[in-house]
Amino acid sequence: MSDLQTFADMIGGAKRLVVLTGAGMSQESGIPTFRDALEGLWAQYDPMELATPDAFANNPKLVWDWYQFRREIVNKTTPNPGHYALVELEALLPQVIIITQNVDGFHQLVGSRDVICLHGNIQQDKCAGNCQGDPTIVDSSQLTWDDAPPLCPHCNRNYLRPNVVWFRELLPTAELERAQQVCLEADVMLVIGTSGVVYPAAQLPFLAYRSGAKVLEINPSRSTISEIAEIRVAGGSGEALPQVVKLIREKA
Ligand code: BV8
């Protein structure tokens, strides 16, 4: 039997499937992964340095403009067949919970029902001081700005910032705790498109593995997760996931 058929059979037989997605899941939509060098003006910057509170404190306009640039990319792209394949999987299996590191909102956009967002949502802005509570989400679509990000309309003191988790910021407690809990309960964990170097997200597959789950991976390259993966499909998720769902549907 082919590896892909075995891979599909393991997913098709899952009672409590947990999926962890990273930037590779949206690569075939045209959103550069964190590892891809960003083009043009932004190629000179390291995302790891820009996505930090210090960068925002030191140069709020630069960081704000970077997120506007990335939002434009997200707004010009669409979810790919991999995102839709996960929605089909949700109809075929008793439980599919998606934990995502991505901030593009594509899993929710295609209708996935149970999505745990660990790192926030690039399409949302919030008051940098969370003046009305954490998070103080603000609609910035009608606001203007020039040499600095718009000010929060509630407190008129703090800048607005994207509602994402920067490096050296804590992940949202409820989301992280639920992600850890569902990994402890999973019988199969499917890891898609992550290099597995960003913590604490990168720990989740190991949590599932140590609790007895079978770990499967879709990634064209090896990652830190590959060492515990029963099978790694070395391909793009936009192509591999529809193939896997087709094999599962044929046996359903
Ligand atoms: C925290 C939102 C506690 C923002 C993101 C030293 C000092 C301080 C902290 C640390 C430290 N050392 C370690 C840490 C912890 C740090 C961390 O993990 N650093 C790493 C880099 C070592 N983590 C944190 O800071 C976290 N918070 O720990 O709080 C704390 C507090 C204070 C002090 C210490 C600790 C917060 C982490 C969240 C950061 N925010 N996103 C934004 O997007 O702007 S993470 C960001 O990186 C994205 O979400 C993205 O998902 C992620 C990158 O990881 P991947 O998703 O894996 O993407 P990557 O590009 O790496 O890989 C893509 C993969 O896809 C590749 O494997 C590729 O082969 C594959 N691929 C390519 N094409 C395809 C494909 N796969 C399938 N199909 C394809 N077609």
mmCIF file of C-alpha atoms and ligand atoms in Angstrom:
data_model
loop_
_atom_site.group_PDB
_atom_site.id
_atom_site.type_symbol
_atom_site.label_atom_id
_atom_site.label_comp_id
_atom_site.label_asym_id
_atom_site.label_seq_id
_atom_site.Cartn_x
_atom_site.Cartn_y
_atom_site.Cartn_z
ATOM 1 C CA MET A 1 0.000 0.000 0.000
ATOM 2 C CA SER A 2 1.321 3.500 -0.841
ATOM 3 C CA ASP A 3 2.446 5.832 1.909
ATOM 4 C CA LEU A 4 -0.314 8.239 0.864
ATOM 5 C CA GLN A 5 -2.940 5.504 1.230
ATOM 6 C CA THR A 6 -1.604 4.602 4.676
ATOM 7 C CA PHE A 7 -1.503 8.304 5.533
ATOM 8 C CA ALA A 8 -5.122 8.701 4.410
ATOM 9 C CA ASP A 9 -6.225 5.564 6.269
ATOM 10 C CA MET A 10 -4.705 6.861 9.524
ATOM 11 C CA ILE A 11 -6.540 10.163 9.166
ATOM 12 C CA GLY A 12 -9.745 8.488 8.006
ATOM 13 C CA GLY A 13 -9.714 6.306 11.112
ATOM 14 C CA ALA A 14 -9.146 9.188 13.544
ATOM 15 C CA LYS A 15 -11.692 9.682 16.309
ATOM 16 C CA ARG A 16 -10.203 12.957 17.607
ATOM 17 C CA LEU A 17 -8.121 14.587 14.860
ATOM 18 C CA VAL A 18 -6.163 17.732 15.726
ATOM 19 C CA VAL A 19 -4.529 19.717 12.914
ATOM 20 C CA LEU A 20 -1.707 22.241 13.481
ATOM 21 C CA THR A 21 -1.111 24.617 10.578
ATOM 22 C CA GLY A 22 1.737 27.039 9.907
ATOM 23 C CA ALA A 23 2.652 29.525 7.218
ATOM 24 C CA GLY A 24 3.189 26.742 4.663
ATOM 25 C CA MET A 25 -0.589 26.134 4.662
ATOM 26 C CA SER A 26 -1.080 29.530 2.972
ATOM 27 C CA GLN A 27 2.032 29.443 0.797
ATOM 28 C CA GLU A 28 0.072 28.167 -2.214
ATOM 29 C CA SER A 29 -2.323 31.092 -1.761
ATOM 30 C CA GLY A 30 0.619 33.378 -2.462
ATOM 31 C CA ILE A 31 1.289 34.515 1.105
ATOM 32 C CA PRO A 32 5.063 34.360 1.713
ATOM 33 C CA THR A 33 5.985 32.167 4.658
ATOM 34 C CA PHE A 34 8.007 33.688 7.456
ATOM 35 C CA ARG A 35 11.074 31.912 6.073
ATOM 36 C CA ASP A 36 10.556 33.317 2.572
ATOM 37 C CA ALA A 37 12.353 36.605 2.078
ATOM 38 C CA LEU A 38 9.745 39.326 1.635
ATOM 39 C CA GLU A 39 10.139 41.204 -1.625
ATOM 40 C CA GLY A 40 10.943 44.817 -2.358
ATOM 41 C CA LEU A 41 11.234 47.344 0.456
ATOM 42 C CA TRP A 42 10.619 44.719 3.102
ATOM 43 C CA ALA A 43 13.301 42.283 1.910
ATOM 44 C CA GLN A 44 15.845 44.225 3.953
ATOM 45 C CA TYR A 45 13.977 43.517 7.196
ATOM 46 C CA ASP A 46 13.842 40.368 9.330
ATOM 47 C CA PRO A 47 10.209 39.523 10.223
ATOM 48 C CA MET A 48 11.442 38.192 13.540
ATOM 49 C CA GLU A 49 12.714 41.666 14.357
ATOM 50 C CA LEU A 50 9.691 43.570 13.020
ATOM 51 C CA ALA A 51 7.077 41.402 14.782
ATOM 52 C CA THR A 52 8.133 42.551 18.269
ATOM 53 C CA PRO A 53 6.924 45.128 20.832
ATOM 54 C CA ASP A 54 10.387 46.758 20.769
ATOM 55 C CA ALA A 55 10.196 47.357 17.020
ATOM 56 C CA PHE A 56 6.764 48.939 17.440
ATOM 57 C CA ALA A 57 7.944 51.084 20.354
ATOM 58 C CA ASN A 58 11.040 52.212 18.436
ATOM 59 C CA ASN A 59 9.369 52.801 15.075
ATOM 60 C CA PRO A 60 5.566 52.475 15.201
ATOM 61 C CA LYS A 61 5.115 53.748 11.637
ATOM 62 C CA LEU A 62 7.549 51.194 10.156
ATOM 63 C CA VAL A 63 5.824 48.289 11.902
ATOM 64 C CA TRP A 64 2.347 49.643 11.122
ATOM 65 C CA ASP A 65 3.289 50.063 7.412
ATOM 66 C CA TRP A 66 4.692 46.502 7.340
ATOM 67 C CA TYR A 67 1.378 45.141 8.550
ATOM 68 C CA GLN A 68 -0.531 47.290 6.038
ATOM 69 C CA PHE A 69 1.720 45.753 3.329
ATOM 70 C CA ARG A 70 1.043 42.222 4.606
ATOM 71 C CA ARG A 71 -2.711 42.920 4.870
ATOM 72 C CA GLU A 72 -2.697 43.960 1.215
ATOM 73 C CA ILE A 73 -1.106 40.613 0.314
ATOM 74 C CA VAL A 74 -3.750 38.727 2.326
ATOM 75 C CA ASN A 75 -6.544 40.814 0.780
ATOM 76 C CA LYS A 76 -5.238 40.088 -2.739
ATOM 77 C CA THR A 77 -5.000 36.330 -2.129
ATOM 78 C CA THR A 78 -7.557 33.640 -1.467
ATOM 79 C CA PRO A 79 -7.607 30.387 0.447
ATOM 80 C CA ASN A 80 -6.230 27.454 -1.547
ATOM 81 C CA PRO A 81 -7.580 23.889 -2.121
ATOM 82 C CA GLY A 82 -5.827 22.784 1.067
ATOM 83 C CA HIS A 83 -8.021 25.045 3.195
ATOM 84 C CA TYR A 84 -11.158 23.704 1.516
ATOM 85 C CA ALA A 85 -9.968 20.107 1.869
ATOM 86 C CA LEU A 86 -9.825 20.554 5.655
ATOM 87 C CA VAL A 87 -13.466 21.719 5.589
ATOM 88 C CA GLU A 88 -14.377 18.523 3.690
ATOM 89 C CA LEU A 89 -12.462 16.510 6.260
ATOM 90 C CA GLU A 90 -14.602 18.050 9.015
ATOM 91 C CA ALA A 91 -17.682 16.525 7.341
ATOM 92 C CA LEU A 92 -16.048 13.087 7.059
ATOM 93 C CA LEU A 93 -14.651 12.663 10.587
ATOM 94 C CA PRO A 94 -16.203 12.718 14.094
ATOM 95 C CA GLN A 95 -13.886 15.528 15.271
ATOM 96 C CA VAL A 96 -11.492 17.899 13.504
ATOM 97 C CA ILE A 97 -9.992 20.738 15.546
ATOM 98 C CA ILE A 98 -7.628 23.133 13.751
ATOM 99 C CA ILE A 99 -4.919 24.950 15.706
ATOM 100 C CA THR A 100 -3.337 27.621 13.543
ATOM 101 C CA GLN A 101 -0.223 29.773 13.904
ATOM 102 C CA ASN A 102 -1.344 31.779 10.895
ATOM 103 C CA VAL A 103 -2.894 35.217 11.155
ATOM 104 C CA ASP A 104 -4.543 35.366 7.701
ATOM 105 C CA GLY A 105 -7.938 34.128 8.908
ATOM 106 C CA PHE A 106 -8.238 31.753 5.916
ATOM 107 C CA HIS A 107 -9.427 28.710 7.906
ATOM 108 C CA GLN A 108 -12.339 30.722 9.309
ATOM 109 C CA LEU A 109 -12.989 32.319 5.907
ATOM 110 C CA VAL A 110 -13.604 28.926 4.229
ATOM 111 C CA GLY A 111 -15.926 27.822 7.024
ATOM 112 C CA SER A 112 -13.803 25.574 9.233
ATOM 113 C CA ARG A 113 -15.879 25.287 12.368
ATOM 114 C CA ASP A 114 -13.424 24.805 15.216
ATOM 115 C CA VAL A 115 -10.297 26.942 14.760
ATOM 116 C CA ILE A 116 -7.952 27.871 17.606
ATOM 117 C CA CYS A 117 -5.953 30.964 16.598
ATOM 118 C CA LEU A 118 -2.725 31.021 18.597
ATOM 119 C CA HIS A 119 -1.191 34.166 17.092
ATOM 120 C CA GLY A 120 -4.182 36.459 16.444
ATOM 121 C CA ASN A 121 -5.652 37.954 13.274
ATOM 122 C CA ILE A 122 -3.820 40.369 10.958
ATOM 123 C CA GLN A 123 -7.137 41.785 9.736
ATOM 124 C CA GLN A 124 -7.948 43.197 13.183
ATOM 125 C CA ASP A 125 -6.504 46.238 14.973
ATOM 126 C CA LYS A 126 -6.530 46.896 18.687
ATOM 127 C CA CYS A 127 -5.601 49.684 21.086
ATOM 128 C CA ALA A 128 -1.923 49.163 21.974
ATOM 129 C CA GLY A 129 -2.907 49.825 25.591
ATOM 130 C CA ASN A 130 -6.092 47.670 25.483
ATOM 131 C CA CYS A 131 -7.769 50.662 27.157
ATOM 132 C CA GLN A 132 -11.243 49.023 27.183
ATOM 133 C CA GLY A 133 -10.007 45.541 28.145
ATOM 134 C CA ASP A 134 -7.835 42.892 26.476
ATOM 135 C CA PRO A 135 -8.205 43.022 23.544
ATOM 136 C CA THR A 136 -9.744 46.422 22.704
ATOM 137 C CA ILE A 137 -10.555 45.728 19.053
ATOM 138 C CA VAL A 138 -10.971 48.876 16.921
ATOM 139 C CA ASP A 139 -12.257 49.198 13.345
ATOM 140 C CA SER A 140 -9.536 51.308 11.671
ATOM 141 C CA SER A 141 -11.102 51.176 8.189
ATOM 142 C CA GLN A 142 -12.424 54.744 8.458
ATOM 143 C CA LEU A 143 -9.328 56.150 10.195
ATOM 144 C CA THR A 144 -6.450 57.969 8.470
ATOM 145 C CA TRP A 145 -2.795 58.242 9.412
ATOM 146 C CA ASP A 146 0.372 59.777 7.994
ATOM 147 C CA ASP A 147 3.635 59.691 9.910
ATOM 148 C CA ALA A 148 2.361 57.519 12.745
ATOM 149 C CA PRO A 149 -0.303 54.813 13.225
ATOM 150 C CA PRO A 150 -3.838 56.095 14.046
ATOM 151 C CA LEU A 151 -4.611 56.781 17.687
ATOM 152 C CA CYS A 152 -7.137 54.647 19.542
ATOM 153 C CA PRO A 153 -10.480 56.529 19.246
ATOM 154 C CA HIS A 154 -11.430 55.431 22.785
ATOM 155 C CA CYS A 155 -8.446 56.730 24.779
ATOM 156 C CA ASN A 156 -6.908 59.028 22.159
ATOM 157 C CA ARG A 157 -3.584 58.209 23.760
ATOM 158 C CA ASN A 158 -2.328 54.835 22.531
ATOM 159 C CA TYR A 159 -1.605 53.937 18.920
ATOM 160 C CA LEU A 160 -3.558 51.216 17.211
ATOM 161 C CA ARG A 161 -1.597 48.017 16.478
ATOM 162 C CA PRO A 162 -2.427 44.754 14.726
ATOM 163 C CA ASN A 163 -4.218 42.175 16.901
ATOM 164 C CA VAL A 164 -1.420 39.613 16.543
ATOM 165 C CA VAL A 165 0.951 38.008 19.061
ATOM 166 C CA TRP A 166 4.444 39.415 18.613
ATOM 167 C CA PHE A 167 7.637 37.603 19.567
ATOM 168 C CA ARG A 168 8.252 37.944 23.282
ATOM 169 C CA GLU A 169 4.515 38.409 23.870
ATOM 170 C CA LEU A 170 2.419 35.809 25.644
ATOM 171 C CA LEU A 171 -0.074 33.822 23.608
ATOM 172 C CA PRO A 172 -3.752 34.248 24.568
ATOM 173 C CA THR A 173 -4.205 32.025 27.612
ATOM 174 C CA ALA A 174 -7.563 30.461 26.752
ATOM 175 C CA GLU A 175 -6.473 29.556 23.215
ATOM 176 C CA LEU A 176 -3.142 28.090 24.319
ATOM 177 C CA GLU A 177 -4.696 26.086 27.157
ATOM 178 C CA ARG A 178 -7.398 24.652 24.894
ATOM 179 C CA ALA A 179 -4.795 23.839 22.228
ATOM 180 C CA GLN A 180 -2.717 21.956 24.793
ATOM 181 C CA GLN A 181 -5.798 20.128 26.102
ATOM 182 C CA VAL A 182 -7.020 18.936 22.676
ATOM 183 C CA CYS A 183 -3.480 17.749 21.838
ATOM 184 C CA LEU A 184 -3.456 15.651 25.029
ATOM 185 C CA GLU A 185 -6.767 14.064 23.942
ATOM 186 C CA ALA A 186 -5.971 13.589 20.227
ATOM 187 C CA ASP A 187 -5.528 10.126 18.722
ATOM 188 C CA VAL A 188 -4.091 11.573 15.487
ATOM 189 C CA MET A 189 -2.318 14.915 14.959
ATOM 190 C CA LEU A 190 -1.780 16.262 11.458
ATOM 191 C CA VAL A 191 0.945 18.948 11.220
ATOM 192 C CA ILE A 192 0.877 21.026 8.049
ATOM 193 C CA GLY A 193 3.348 23.622 6.784
ATOM 194 C CA THR A 194 5.299 24.573 9.861
ATOM 195 C CA SER A 195 9.047 24.610 10.424
ATOM 196 C CA GLY A 196 8.326 23.887 14.080
ATOM 197 C CA VAL A 197 10.700 26.515 15.439
ATOM 198 C CA VAL A 198 8.251 28.998 16.968
ATOM 199 C CA TYR A 199 7.311 28.243 20.559
ATOM 200 C CA PRO A 200 5.094 27.364 22.350
ATOM 201 C CA ALA A 201 3.190 26.241 19.193
ATOM 202 C CA ALA A 202 6.081 23.957 18.202
ATOM 203 C CA GLN A 203 5.655 21.987 21.443
ATOM 204 C CA LEU A 204 2.082 20.938 20.665
ATOM 205 C CA PRO A 205 2.835 17.967 18.364
ATOM 206 C CA PHE A 206 5.265 16.621 20.991
ATOM 207 C CA LEU A 207 2.545 16.938 23.631
ATOM 208 C CA ALA A 208 0.200 14.864 21.472
ATOM 209 C CA TYR A 209 2.943 12.353 20.634
ATOM 210 C CA ARG A 210 3.872 11.821 24.293
ATOM 211 C CA SER A 211 0.184 11.231 25.041
ATOM 212 C CA GLY A 212 0.066 8.420 22.495
ATOM 213 C CA ALA A 213 -1.198 10.205 19.380
ATOM 214 C CA LYS A 214 0.054 9.261 15.934
ATOM 215 C CA VAL A 215 1.694 12.303 14.314
ATOM 216 C CA LEU A 216 1.486 12.876 10.554
ATOM 217 C CA GLU A 217 3.071 15.732 8.575
ATOM 218 C CA ILE A 218 2.649 17.484 5.239
ATOM 219 C CA ASN A 219 5.688 19.581 4.382
ATOM 220 C CA PRO A 220 7.960 19.658 1.299
ATOM 221 C CA SER A 221 10.929 19.993 3.681
ATOM 222 C CA ARG A 222 11.819 18.328 6.965
ATOM 223 C CA SER A 223 10.940 20.234 10.126
ATOM 224 C CA THR A 224 11.545 19.701 13.845
ATOM 225 C CA ILE A 225 8.290 17.702 13.850
ATOM 226 C CA SER A 226 9.530 15.237 11.209
ATOM 227 C CA GLU A 227 11.422 13.198 13.820
ATOM 228 C CA ILE A 228 8.148 12.149 15.503
ATOM 229 C CA ALA A 229 6.040 11.913 12.347
ATOM 230 C CA GLU A 230 4.875 8.406 11.430
ATOM 231 C CA ILE A 231 4.690 9.559 7.787
ATOM 232 C CA ARG A 232 5.692 12.865 6.154
ATOM 233 C CA VAL A 233 4.074 13.637 2.818
ATOM 234 C CA ALA A 234 6.831 15.633 1.109
ATOM 235 C CA GLY A 235 4.629 17.958 -0.898
ATOM 236 C CA GLY A 236 2.554 21.117 -0.890
ATOM 237 C CA SER A 237 -0.573 21.026 1.281
ATOM 238 C CA GLY A 238 -2.680 22.611 -1.473
ATOM 239 C CA GLU A 239 -2.072 19.519 -3.573
ATOM 240 C CA ALA A 240 -1.651 16.792 -0.948
ATOM 241 C CA LEU A 241 -4.703 17.529 1.221
ATOM 242 C CA PRO A 242 -7.284 17.182 -1.609
ATOM 243 C CA GLN A 243 -5.615 13.877 -2.604
ATOM 244 C CA VAL A 244 -5.837 12.598 0.980
ATOM 245 C CA VAL A 245 -9.500 13.635 1.320
ATOM 246 C CA LYS A 246 -10.295 11.921 -1.996
ATOM 247 C CA LEU A 247 -8.762 8.657 -0.745
ATOM 248 C CA ILE A 248 -10.732 8.922 2.514
ATOM 249 C CA ARG A 249 -13.985 9.668 0.687
ATOM 250 C CA GLU A 250 -13.466 6.662 -1.592
ATOM 251 C CA LYS A 251 -13.343 4.411 1.493
ATOM 252 C CA ALA A 252 -16.127 6.148 3.436
HETATM 253 C C1 BV8 B 1 6.376 33.556 24.073
HETATM 254 C C2 BV8 B 1 2.180 36.612 14.610
HETATM 255 C C3 BV8 B 1 6.674 33.793 26.418
HETATM 256 C C4 BV8 B 1 2.959 37.836 14.205
HETATM 257 C C5 BV8 B 1 3.901 34.956 15.142
HETATM 258 C C6 BV8 B 1 14.205 34.406 23.361
HETATM 259 C C7 BV8 B 1 13.610 35.567 23.808
HETATM 260 C C8 BV8 B 1 12.237 35.723 23.844
HETATM 261 C C9 BV8 B 1 11.422 34.719 23.390
HETATM 262 C C10 BV8 B 1 12.035 33.569 22.944
HETATM 263 C C11 BV8 B 1 13.399 33.390 22.936
HETATM 264 N N1 BV8 B 1 13.661 32.172 22.431
HETATM 265 C C12 BV8 B 1 12.505 31.553 22.132
HETATM 266 C C13 BV8 B 1 11.510 32.403 22.438
HETATM 267 C C14 BV8 B 1 10.132 32.168 22.289
HETATM 268 C C15 BV8 B 1 9.684 32.750 20.943
HETATM 269 C C16 BV8 B 1 10.175 31.840 19.834
HETATM 270 O O1 BV8 B 1 9.646 30.771 19.653
HETATM 271 N N2 BV8 B 1 11.224 32.255 19.102
HETATM 272 C C17 BV8 B 1 11.743 31.367 18.071
HETATM 273 C C18 BV8 B 1 11.945 32.124 16.796
HETATM 274 C C19 BV8 B 1 12.996 30.724 18.604
HETATM 275 N N3 BV8 B 1 8.260 32.717 21.014
HETATM 276 C C20 BV8 B 1 7.606 33.795 21.453
HETATM 277 O O2 BV8 B 1 8.125 34.850 21.691
HETATM 278 C C21 BV8 B 1 6.120 33.562 21.685
HETATM 279 N N4 BV8 B 1 5.792 34.062 22.989
HETATM 280 O O3 BV8 B 1 7.170 32.644 24.051
HETATM 281 O O4 BV8 B 1 5.965 34.183 25.235
HETATM 282 C C22 BV8 B 1 7.851 34.717 26.556
HETATM 283 C C23 BV8 B 1 7.626 36.041 26.842
HETATM 284 C C24 BV8 B 1 8.730 36.883 26.993
HETATM 285 C C25 BV8 B 1 10.029 36.385 26.851
HETATM 286 C C26 BV8 B 1 10.226 35.044 26.536
HETATM 287 C C27 BV8 B 1 9.139 34.194 26.366
HETATM 288 C C28 BV8 B 1 5.300 34.296 20.645
HETATM 289 C C29 BV8 B 1 5.457 33.602 19.307
HETATM 290 C C30 BV8 B 1 4.428 34.167 18.307
HETATM 291 C C31 BV8 B 1 5.104 35.054 17.284
HETATM 292 N N5 BV8 B 1 4.124 35.514 16.309
HETATM 293 N N6 BV8 B 1 2.953 35.404 14.292
HETATM 294 C C32 BV8 B 1 2.996 38.017 12.712
HETATM 295 O O5 BV8 B 1 2.635 37.085 11.959
HETATM 296 O O6 BV8 B 1 3.392 39.116 12.304
HETATM 297 S S1 BV8 B 1 4.766 33.580 14.707
HETATM 298 C C33 BV8 B 1 5.010 33.674 13.031
HETATM 299 O O7 BV8 B 1 6.042 32.766 12.804
HETATM 300 C C34 BV8 B 1 3.851 33.226 12.164
HETATM 301 O O8 BV8 B 1 2.697 32.980 12.905
HETATM 302 C C35 BV8 B 1 4.289 31.947 11.506
HETATM 303 O O9 BV8 B 1 3.338 30.962 11.579
HETATM 304 C C36 BV8 B 1 5.454 31.594 12.341
HETATM 305 C C37 BV8 B 1 6.586 30.979 11.551
HETATM 306 O O10 BV8 B 1 6.501 29.700 11.760
HETATM 307 P P1 BV8 B 1 5.856 28.752 10.629
HETATM 308 O O11 BV8 B 1 4.403 28.913 10.579
HETATM 309 O O12 BV8 B 1 6.399 27.424 10.896
HETATM 310 O O13 BV8 B 1 6.386 29.311 9.273
HETATM 311 P P2 BV8 B 1 7.829 29.115 8.676
HETATM 312 O O14 BV8 B 1 7.954 30.128 7.628
HETATM 313 O O15 BV8 B 1 8.815 29.026 9.779
HETATM 314 O O16 BV8 B 1 7.774 27.657 8.010
HETATM 315 C C38 BV8 B 1 6.919 27.423 6.910
HETATM 316 C C39 BV8 B 1 6.954 25.927 6.673
HETATM 317 O O17 BV8 B 1 6.071 25.639 5.595
HETATM 318 C C40 BV8 B 1 8.336 25.414 6.261
HETATM 319 O O18 BV8 B 1 8.639 24.250 7.009
HETATM 320 C C41 BV8 B 1 8.153 25.067 4.781
HETATM 321 O O19 BV8 B 1 8.918 23.943 4.398
HETATM 322 C C42 BV8 B 1 6.687 24.736 4.714
HETATM 323 N N7 BV8 B 1 6.052 24.935 3.413
HETATM 324 C C43 BV8 B 1 6.406 25.793 2.430
HETATM 325 N N8 BV8 B 1 5.529 25.686 1.405
HETATM 326 C C44 BV8 B 1 4.607 24.752 1.771
HETATM 327 C C45 BV8 B 1 4.936 24.274 3.052
HETATM 328 N N9 BV8 B 1 4.201 23.349 3.695
HETATM 329 C C46 BV8 B 1 3.125 22.855 3.050
HETATM 330 N N10 BV8 B 1 2.736 23.266 1.821
HETATM 331 C C47 BV8 B 1 3.451 24.204 1.161
HETATM 332 N N11 BV8 B 1 3.067 24.602 -0.076
#
